[in-house]
Backbone as a chain_set.jsonl record, in Angstrom:
{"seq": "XXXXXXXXXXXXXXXXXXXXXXXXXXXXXXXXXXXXXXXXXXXXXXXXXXXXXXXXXXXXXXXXXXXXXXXXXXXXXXXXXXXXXXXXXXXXXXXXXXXXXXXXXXXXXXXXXXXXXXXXXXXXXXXXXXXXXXXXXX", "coords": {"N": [[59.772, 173.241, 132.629], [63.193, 173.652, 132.055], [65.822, 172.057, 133.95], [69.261, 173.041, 135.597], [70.068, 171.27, 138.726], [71.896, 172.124, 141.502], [73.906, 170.356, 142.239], [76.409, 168.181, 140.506], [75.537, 166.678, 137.66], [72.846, 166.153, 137.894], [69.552, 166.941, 136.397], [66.733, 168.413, 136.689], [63.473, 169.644, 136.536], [60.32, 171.467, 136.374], [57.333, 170.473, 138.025], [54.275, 169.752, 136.227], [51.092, 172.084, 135.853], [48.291, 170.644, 136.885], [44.568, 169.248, 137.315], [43.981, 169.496, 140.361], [46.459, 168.992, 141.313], [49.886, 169.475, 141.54], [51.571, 167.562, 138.844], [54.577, 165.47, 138.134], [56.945, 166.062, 136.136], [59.668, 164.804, 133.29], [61.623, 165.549, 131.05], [63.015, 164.267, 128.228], [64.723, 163.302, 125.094], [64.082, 162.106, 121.998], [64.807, 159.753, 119.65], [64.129, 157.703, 116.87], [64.168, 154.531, 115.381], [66.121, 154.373, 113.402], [67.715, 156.346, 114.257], [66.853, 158.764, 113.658], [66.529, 162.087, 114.572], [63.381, 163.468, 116.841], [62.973, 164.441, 118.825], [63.051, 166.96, 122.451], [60.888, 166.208, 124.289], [57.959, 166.606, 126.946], [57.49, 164.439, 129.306], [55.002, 162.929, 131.575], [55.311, 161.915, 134.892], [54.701, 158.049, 135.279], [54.082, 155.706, 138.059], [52.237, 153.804, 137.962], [52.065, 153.384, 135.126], [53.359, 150.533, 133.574], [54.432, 150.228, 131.644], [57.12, 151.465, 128.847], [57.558, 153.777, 127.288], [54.738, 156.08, 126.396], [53.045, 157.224, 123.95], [50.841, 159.93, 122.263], [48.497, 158.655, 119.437], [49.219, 160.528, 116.825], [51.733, 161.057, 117.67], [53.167, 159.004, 117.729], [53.888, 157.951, 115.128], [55.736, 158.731, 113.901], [57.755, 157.18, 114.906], [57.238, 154.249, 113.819], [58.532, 153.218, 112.162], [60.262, 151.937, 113.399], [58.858, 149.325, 114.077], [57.407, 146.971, 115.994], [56.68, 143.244, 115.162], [53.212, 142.121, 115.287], [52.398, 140.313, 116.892], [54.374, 140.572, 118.794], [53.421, 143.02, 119.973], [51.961, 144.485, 123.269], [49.698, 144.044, 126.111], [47.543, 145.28, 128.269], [46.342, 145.715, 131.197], [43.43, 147.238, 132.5], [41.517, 149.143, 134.747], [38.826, 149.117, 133.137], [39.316, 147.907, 130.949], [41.04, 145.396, 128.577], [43.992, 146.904, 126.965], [45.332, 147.34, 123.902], [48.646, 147.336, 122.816], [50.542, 148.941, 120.572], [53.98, 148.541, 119.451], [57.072, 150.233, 118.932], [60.213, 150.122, 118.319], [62.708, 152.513, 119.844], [65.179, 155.248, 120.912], [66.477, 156.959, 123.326], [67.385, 159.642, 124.825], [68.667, 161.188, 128.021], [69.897, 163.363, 130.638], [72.324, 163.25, 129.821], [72.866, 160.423, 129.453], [72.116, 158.008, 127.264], [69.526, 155.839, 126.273], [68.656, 152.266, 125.295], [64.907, 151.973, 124.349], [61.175, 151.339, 123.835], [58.548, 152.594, 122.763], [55.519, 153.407, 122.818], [51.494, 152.874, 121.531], [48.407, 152.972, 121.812], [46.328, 151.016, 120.451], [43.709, 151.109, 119.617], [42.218, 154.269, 119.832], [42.691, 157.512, 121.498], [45.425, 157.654, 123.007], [48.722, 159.179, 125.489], [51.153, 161.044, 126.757], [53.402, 159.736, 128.461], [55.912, 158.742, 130.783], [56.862, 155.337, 131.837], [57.367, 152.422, 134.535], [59.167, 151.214, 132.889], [60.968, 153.113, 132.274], [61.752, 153.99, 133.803], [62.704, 152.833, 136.274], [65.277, 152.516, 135.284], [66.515, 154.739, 135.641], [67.552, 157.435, 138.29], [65.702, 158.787, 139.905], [64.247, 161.299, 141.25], [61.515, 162.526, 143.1], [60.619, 165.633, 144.399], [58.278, 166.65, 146.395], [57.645, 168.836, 147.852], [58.931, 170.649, 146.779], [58.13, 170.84, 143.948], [59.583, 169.508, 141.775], [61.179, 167.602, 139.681], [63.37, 165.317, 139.472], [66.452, 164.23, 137.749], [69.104, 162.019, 138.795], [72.307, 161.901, 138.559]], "CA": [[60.924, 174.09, 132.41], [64.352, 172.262, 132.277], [67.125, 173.686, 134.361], [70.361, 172.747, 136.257], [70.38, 171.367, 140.181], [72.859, 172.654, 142.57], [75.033, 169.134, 141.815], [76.715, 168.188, 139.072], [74.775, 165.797, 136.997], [71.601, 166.747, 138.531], [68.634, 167.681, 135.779], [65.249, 169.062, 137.064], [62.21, 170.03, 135.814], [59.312, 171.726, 137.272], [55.971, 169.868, 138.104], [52.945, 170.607, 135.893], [49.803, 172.048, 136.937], [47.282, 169.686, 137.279], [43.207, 169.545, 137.835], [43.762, 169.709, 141.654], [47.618, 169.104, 142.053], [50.545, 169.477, 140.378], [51.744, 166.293, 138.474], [56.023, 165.619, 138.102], [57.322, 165.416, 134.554], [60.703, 164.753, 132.578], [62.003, 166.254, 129.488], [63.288, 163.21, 127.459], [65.179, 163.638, 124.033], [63.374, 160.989, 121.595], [65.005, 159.651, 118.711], [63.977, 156.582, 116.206], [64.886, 153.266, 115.341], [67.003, 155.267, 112.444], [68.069, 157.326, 114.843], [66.631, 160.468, 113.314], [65.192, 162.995, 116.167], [62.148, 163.969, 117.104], [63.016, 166.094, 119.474], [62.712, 167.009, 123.415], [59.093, 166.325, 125.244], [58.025, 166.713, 128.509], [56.296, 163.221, 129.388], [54.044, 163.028, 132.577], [56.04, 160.558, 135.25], [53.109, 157.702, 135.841], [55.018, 155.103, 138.054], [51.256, 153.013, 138.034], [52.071, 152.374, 134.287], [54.437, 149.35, 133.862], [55.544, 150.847, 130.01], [58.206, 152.22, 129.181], [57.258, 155.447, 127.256], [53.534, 155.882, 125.635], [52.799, 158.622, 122.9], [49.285, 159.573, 121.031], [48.753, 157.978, 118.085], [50.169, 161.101, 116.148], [53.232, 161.267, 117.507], [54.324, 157.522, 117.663], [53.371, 157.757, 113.7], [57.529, 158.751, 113.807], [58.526, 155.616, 115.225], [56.905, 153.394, 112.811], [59.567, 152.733, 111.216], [61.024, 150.592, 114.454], [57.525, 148.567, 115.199], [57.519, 145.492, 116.455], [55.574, 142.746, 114.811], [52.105, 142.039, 116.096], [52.809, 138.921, 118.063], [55.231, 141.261, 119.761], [52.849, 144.121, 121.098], [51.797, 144.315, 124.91], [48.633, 144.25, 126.409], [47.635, 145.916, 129.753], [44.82, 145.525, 132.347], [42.882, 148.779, 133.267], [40.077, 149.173, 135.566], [37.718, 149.133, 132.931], [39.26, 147.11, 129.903], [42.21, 145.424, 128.183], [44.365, 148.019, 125.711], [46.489, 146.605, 123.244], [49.55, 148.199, 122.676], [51.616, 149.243, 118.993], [55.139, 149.041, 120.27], [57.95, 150.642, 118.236], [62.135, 150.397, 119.112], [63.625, 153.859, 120.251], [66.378, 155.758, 121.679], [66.289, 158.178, 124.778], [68.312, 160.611, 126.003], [68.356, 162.273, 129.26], [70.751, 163.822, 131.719], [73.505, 162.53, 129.64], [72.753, 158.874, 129.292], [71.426, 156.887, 125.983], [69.009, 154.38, 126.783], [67.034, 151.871, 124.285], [63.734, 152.126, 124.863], [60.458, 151.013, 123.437], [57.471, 153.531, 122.706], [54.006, 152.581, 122.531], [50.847, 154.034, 121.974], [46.971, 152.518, 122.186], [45.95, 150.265, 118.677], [42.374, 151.967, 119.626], [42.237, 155.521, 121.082], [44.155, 158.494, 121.543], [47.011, 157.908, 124.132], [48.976, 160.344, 126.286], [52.414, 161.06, 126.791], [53.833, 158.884, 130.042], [56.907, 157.958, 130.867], [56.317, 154.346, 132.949], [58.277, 152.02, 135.189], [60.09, 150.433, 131.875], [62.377, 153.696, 131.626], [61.779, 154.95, 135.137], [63.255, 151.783, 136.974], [66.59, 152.919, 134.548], [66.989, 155.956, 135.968], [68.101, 157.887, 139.537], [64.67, 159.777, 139.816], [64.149, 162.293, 142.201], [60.687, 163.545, 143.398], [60.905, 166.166, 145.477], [57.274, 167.324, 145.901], [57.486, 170.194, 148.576], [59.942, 171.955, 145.983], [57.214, 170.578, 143.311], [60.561, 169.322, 141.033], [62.066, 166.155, 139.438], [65.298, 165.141, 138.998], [67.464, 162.703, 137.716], [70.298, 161.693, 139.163], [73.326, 160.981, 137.8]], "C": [[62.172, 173.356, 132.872], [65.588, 173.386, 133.293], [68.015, 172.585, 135.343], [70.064, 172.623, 137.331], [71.435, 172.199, 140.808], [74.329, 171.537, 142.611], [75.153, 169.128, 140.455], [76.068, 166.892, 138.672], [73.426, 165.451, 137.229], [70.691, 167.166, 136.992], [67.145, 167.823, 136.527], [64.492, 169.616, 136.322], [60.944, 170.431, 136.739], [58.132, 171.112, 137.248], [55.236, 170.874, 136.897], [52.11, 171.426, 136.495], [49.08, 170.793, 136.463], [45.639, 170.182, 137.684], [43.459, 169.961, 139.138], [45.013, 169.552, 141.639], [48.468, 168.769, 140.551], [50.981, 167.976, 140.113], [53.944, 166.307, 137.97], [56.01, 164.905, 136.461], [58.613, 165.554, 134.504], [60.861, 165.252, 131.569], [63.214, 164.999, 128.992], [63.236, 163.632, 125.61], [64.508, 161.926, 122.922], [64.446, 160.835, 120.27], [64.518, 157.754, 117.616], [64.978, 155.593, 115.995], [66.246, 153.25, 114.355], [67.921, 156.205, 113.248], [67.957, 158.611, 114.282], [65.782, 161.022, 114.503], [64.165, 163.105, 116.126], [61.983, 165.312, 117.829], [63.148, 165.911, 121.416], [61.361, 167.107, 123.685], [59.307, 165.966, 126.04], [56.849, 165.346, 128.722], [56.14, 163.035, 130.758], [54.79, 161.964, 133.06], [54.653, 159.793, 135.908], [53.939, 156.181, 135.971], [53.519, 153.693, 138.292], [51.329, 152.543, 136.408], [53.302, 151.476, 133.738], [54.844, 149.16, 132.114], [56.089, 151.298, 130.458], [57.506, 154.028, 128.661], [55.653, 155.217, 126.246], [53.175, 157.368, 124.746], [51.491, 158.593, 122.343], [49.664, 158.983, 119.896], [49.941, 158.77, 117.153], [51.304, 161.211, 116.209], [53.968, 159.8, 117.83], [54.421, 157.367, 116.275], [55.319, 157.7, 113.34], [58.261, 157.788, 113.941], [58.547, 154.28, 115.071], [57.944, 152.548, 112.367], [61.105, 151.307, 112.106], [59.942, 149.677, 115.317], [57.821, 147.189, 115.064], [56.75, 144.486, 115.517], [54.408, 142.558, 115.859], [52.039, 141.617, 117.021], [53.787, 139.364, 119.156], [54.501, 142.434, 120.809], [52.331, 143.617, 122.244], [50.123, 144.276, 125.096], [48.462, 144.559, 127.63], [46.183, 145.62, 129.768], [44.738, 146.651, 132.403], [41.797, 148.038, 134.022], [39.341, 148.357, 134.784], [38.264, 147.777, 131.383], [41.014, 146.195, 129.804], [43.081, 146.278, 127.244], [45.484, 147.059, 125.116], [47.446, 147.983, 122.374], [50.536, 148.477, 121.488], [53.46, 149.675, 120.023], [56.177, 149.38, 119.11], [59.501, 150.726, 119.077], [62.398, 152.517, 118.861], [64.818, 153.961, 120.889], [65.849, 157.111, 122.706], [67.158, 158.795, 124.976], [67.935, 161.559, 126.897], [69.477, 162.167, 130.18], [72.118, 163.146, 131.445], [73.813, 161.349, 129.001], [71.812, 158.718, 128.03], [71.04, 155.888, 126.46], [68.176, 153.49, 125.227], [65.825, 151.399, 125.014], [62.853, 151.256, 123.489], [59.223, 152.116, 123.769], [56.276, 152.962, 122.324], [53.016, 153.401, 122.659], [49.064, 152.627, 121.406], [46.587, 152.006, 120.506], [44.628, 150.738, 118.88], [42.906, 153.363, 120.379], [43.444, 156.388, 120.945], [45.845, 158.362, 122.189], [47.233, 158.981, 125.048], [50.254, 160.338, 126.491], [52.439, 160.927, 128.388], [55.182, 158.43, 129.709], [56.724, 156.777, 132.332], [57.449, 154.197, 133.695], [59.626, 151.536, 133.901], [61.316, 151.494, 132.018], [62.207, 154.041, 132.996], [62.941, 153.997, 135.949], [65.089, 151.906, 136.346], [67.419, 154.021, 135.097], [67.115, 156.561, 137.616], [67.072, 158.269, 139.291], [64.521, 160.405, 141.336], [62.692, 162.866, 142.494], [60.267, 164.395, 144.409], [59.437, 167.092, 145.364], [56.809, 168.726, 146.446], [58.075, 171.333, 147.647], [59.155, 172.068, 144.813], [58.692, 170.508, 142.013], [60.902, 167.944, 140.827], [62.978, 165.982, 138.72], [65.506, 164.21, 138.66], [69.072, 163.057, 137.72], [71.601, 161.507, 138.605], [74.2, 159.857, 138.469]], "O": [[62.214, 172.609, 133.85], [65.961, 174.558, 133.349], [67.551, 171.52, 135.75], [69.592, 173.69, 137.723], [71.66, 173.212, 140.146], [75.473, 171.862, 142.928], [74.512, 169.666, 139.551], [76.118, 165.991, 139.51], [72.936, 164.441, 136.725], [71.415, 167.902, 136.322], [66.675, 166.734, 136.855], [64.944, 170.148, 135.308], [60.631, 169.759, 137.721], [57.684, 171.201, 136.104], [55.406, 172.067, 136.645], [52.272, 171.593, 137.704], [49.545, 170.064, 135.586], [45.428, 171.258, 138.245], [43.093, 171.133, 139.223], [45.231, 170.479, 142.419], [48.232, 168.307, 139.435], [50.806, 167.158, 141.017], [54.405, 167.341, 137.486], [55.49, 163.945, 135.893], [59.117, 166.263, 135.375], [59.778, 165.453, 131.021], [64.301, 165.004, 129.569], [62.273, 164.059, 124.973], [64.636, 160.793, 123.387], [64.921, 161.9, 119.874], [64.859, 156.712, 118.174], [66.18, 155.636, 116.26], [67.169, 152.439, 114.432], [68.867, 156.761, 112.689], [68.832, 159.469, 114.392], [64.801, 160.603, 115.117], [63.729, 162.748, 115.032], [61.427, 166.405, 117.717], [63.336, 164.757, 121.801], [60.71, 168.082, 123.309], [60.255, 165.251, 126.365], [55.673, 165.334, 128.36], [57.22, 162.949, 131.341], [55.104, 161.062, 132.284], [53.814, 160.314, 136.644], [54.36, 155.516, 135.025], [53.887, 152.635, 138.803], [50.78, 151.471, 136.153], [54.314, 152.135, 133.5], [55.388, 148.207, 131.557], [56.171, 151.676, 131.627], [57.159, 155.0, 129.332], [55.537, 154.257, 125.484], [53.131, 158.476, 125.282], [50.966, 157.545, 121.969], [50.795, 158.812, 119.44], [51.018, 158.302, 116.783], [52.04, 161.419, 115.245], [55.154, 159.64, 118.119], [55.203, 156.45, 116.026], [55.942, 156.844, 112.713], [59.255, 157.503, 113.274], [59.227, 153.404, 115.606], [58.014, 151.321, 112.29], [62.014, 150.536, 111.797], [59.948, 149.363, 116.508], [58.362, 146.526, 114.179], [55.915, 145.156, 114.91], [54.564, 142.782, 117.06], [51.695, 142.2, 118.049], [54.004, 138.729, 120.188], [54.819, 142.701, 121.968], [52.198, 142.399, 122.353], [49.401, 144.502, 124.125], [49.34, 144.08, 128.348], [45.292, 145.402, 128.947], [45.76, 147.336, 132.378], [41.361, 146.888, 133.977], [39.044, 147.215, 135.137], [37.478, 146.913, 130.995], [41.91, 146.295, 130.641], [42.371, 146.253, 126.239], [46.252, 146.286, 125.689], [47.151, 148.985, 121.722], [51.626, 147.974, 121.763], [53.853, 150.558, 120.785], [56.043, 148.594, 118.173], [59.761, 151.265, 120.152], [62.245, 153.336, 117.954], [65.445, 153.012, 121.361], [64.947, 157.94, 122.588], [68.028, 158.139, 125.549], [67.15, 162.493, 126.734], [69.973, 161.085, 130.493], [72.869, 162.645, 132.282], [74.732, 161.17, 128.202], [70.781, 159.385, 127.942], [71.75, 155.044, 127.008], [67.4, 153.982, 124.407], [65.756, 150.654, 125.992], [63.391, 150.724, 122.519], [58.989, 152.441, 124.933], [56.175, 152.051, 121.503], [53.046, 154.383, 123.402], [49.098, 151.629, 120.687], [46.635, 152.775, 119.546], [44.211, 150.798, 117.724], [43.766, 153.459, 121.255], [44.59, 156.209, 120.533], [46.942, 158.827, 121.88], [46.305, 159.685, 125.446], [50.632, 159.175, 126.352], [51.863, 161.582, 129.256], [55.54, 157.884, 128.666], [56.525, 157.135, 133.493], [58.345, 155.034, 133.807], [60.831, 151.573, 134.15], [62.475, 151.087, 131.935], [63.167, 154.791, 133.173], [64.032, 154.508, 136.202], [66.003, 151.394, 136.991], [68.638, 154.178, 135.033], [66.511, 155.748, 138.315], [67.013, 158.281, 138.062], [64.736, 159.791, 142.381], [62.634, 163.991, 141.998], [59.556, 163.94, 145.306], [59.316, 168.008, 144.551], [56.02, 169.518, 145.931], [57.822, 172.537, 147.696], [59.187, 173.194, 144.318], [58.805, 171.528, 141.333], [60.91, 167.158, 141.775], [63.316, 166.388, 137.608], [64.93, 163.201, 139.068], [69.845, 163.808, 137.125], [71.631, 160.418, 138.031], [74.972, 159.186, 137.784]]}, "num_chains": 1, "name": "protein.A"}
């Protein structure tokens, strides 16, 4: 749920729930390499992945239209494997600010909506977990 701080340039958002605890998310305005919208989604803040923003397959299908060539996508370490990554050019907005970004989502497998360190490290972030809220700064 998106809503106004107590400062000016302040945005917040309330934690998820979660299996056992709540988890802190953002509400991030998406738009393509066209700059046509997509829209506002709430993407899970996950400062262990070192993307910028990651979408399921279905919904990066939008941002096609700004993909990288091959020789350009990422590849990440997990625990258990390597994932190779479909990266597409974007635009962001949040709390005011236009950022370009890069969206990516799993060349096998479903995905999940994350926002990483790539856009996090951009931004004032706030997690305030006793209030179970996250902010960004202005």
């Amino acid at each position: 749920m998106a809503g106004r701080g107590a400062g000016a340039g302040i945005e917040c958002w309330s934690y998820a729930p979660g299996v056992r605890l709540p988890y802190p998310v953002v509400r991030l305005r998406l738009y393509n390499a066209a700059l046509e919208e997509y829209g506002e989604i709430a993407l899970q803040v996950d400062t262990g992945y070192e993307g910028p923003i990651m979408l399921p397959r279905g919904e990066y299908e939008f941002f096609m239209i700004g993909e990288l060539p091959r020789s350009l996508w990422r590849t990440y370490r997990t625990l258990t494997d390597t994932v190779t990554m479909r990266v597409a050019r974007a635009v962001v907005e949040v709390a005011g600010q236009q950022l370009e970004v890069y969206v990516e989502s799993p060349l096998y497998g479903g995905g999940k909506r994350l926002v990483g360190r790539g856009v996090l490290n951009k931004l004032r972030l706030l997690l305030d977990g006793p209030s179970s809220k996250a902010c960004i700064l202005a």
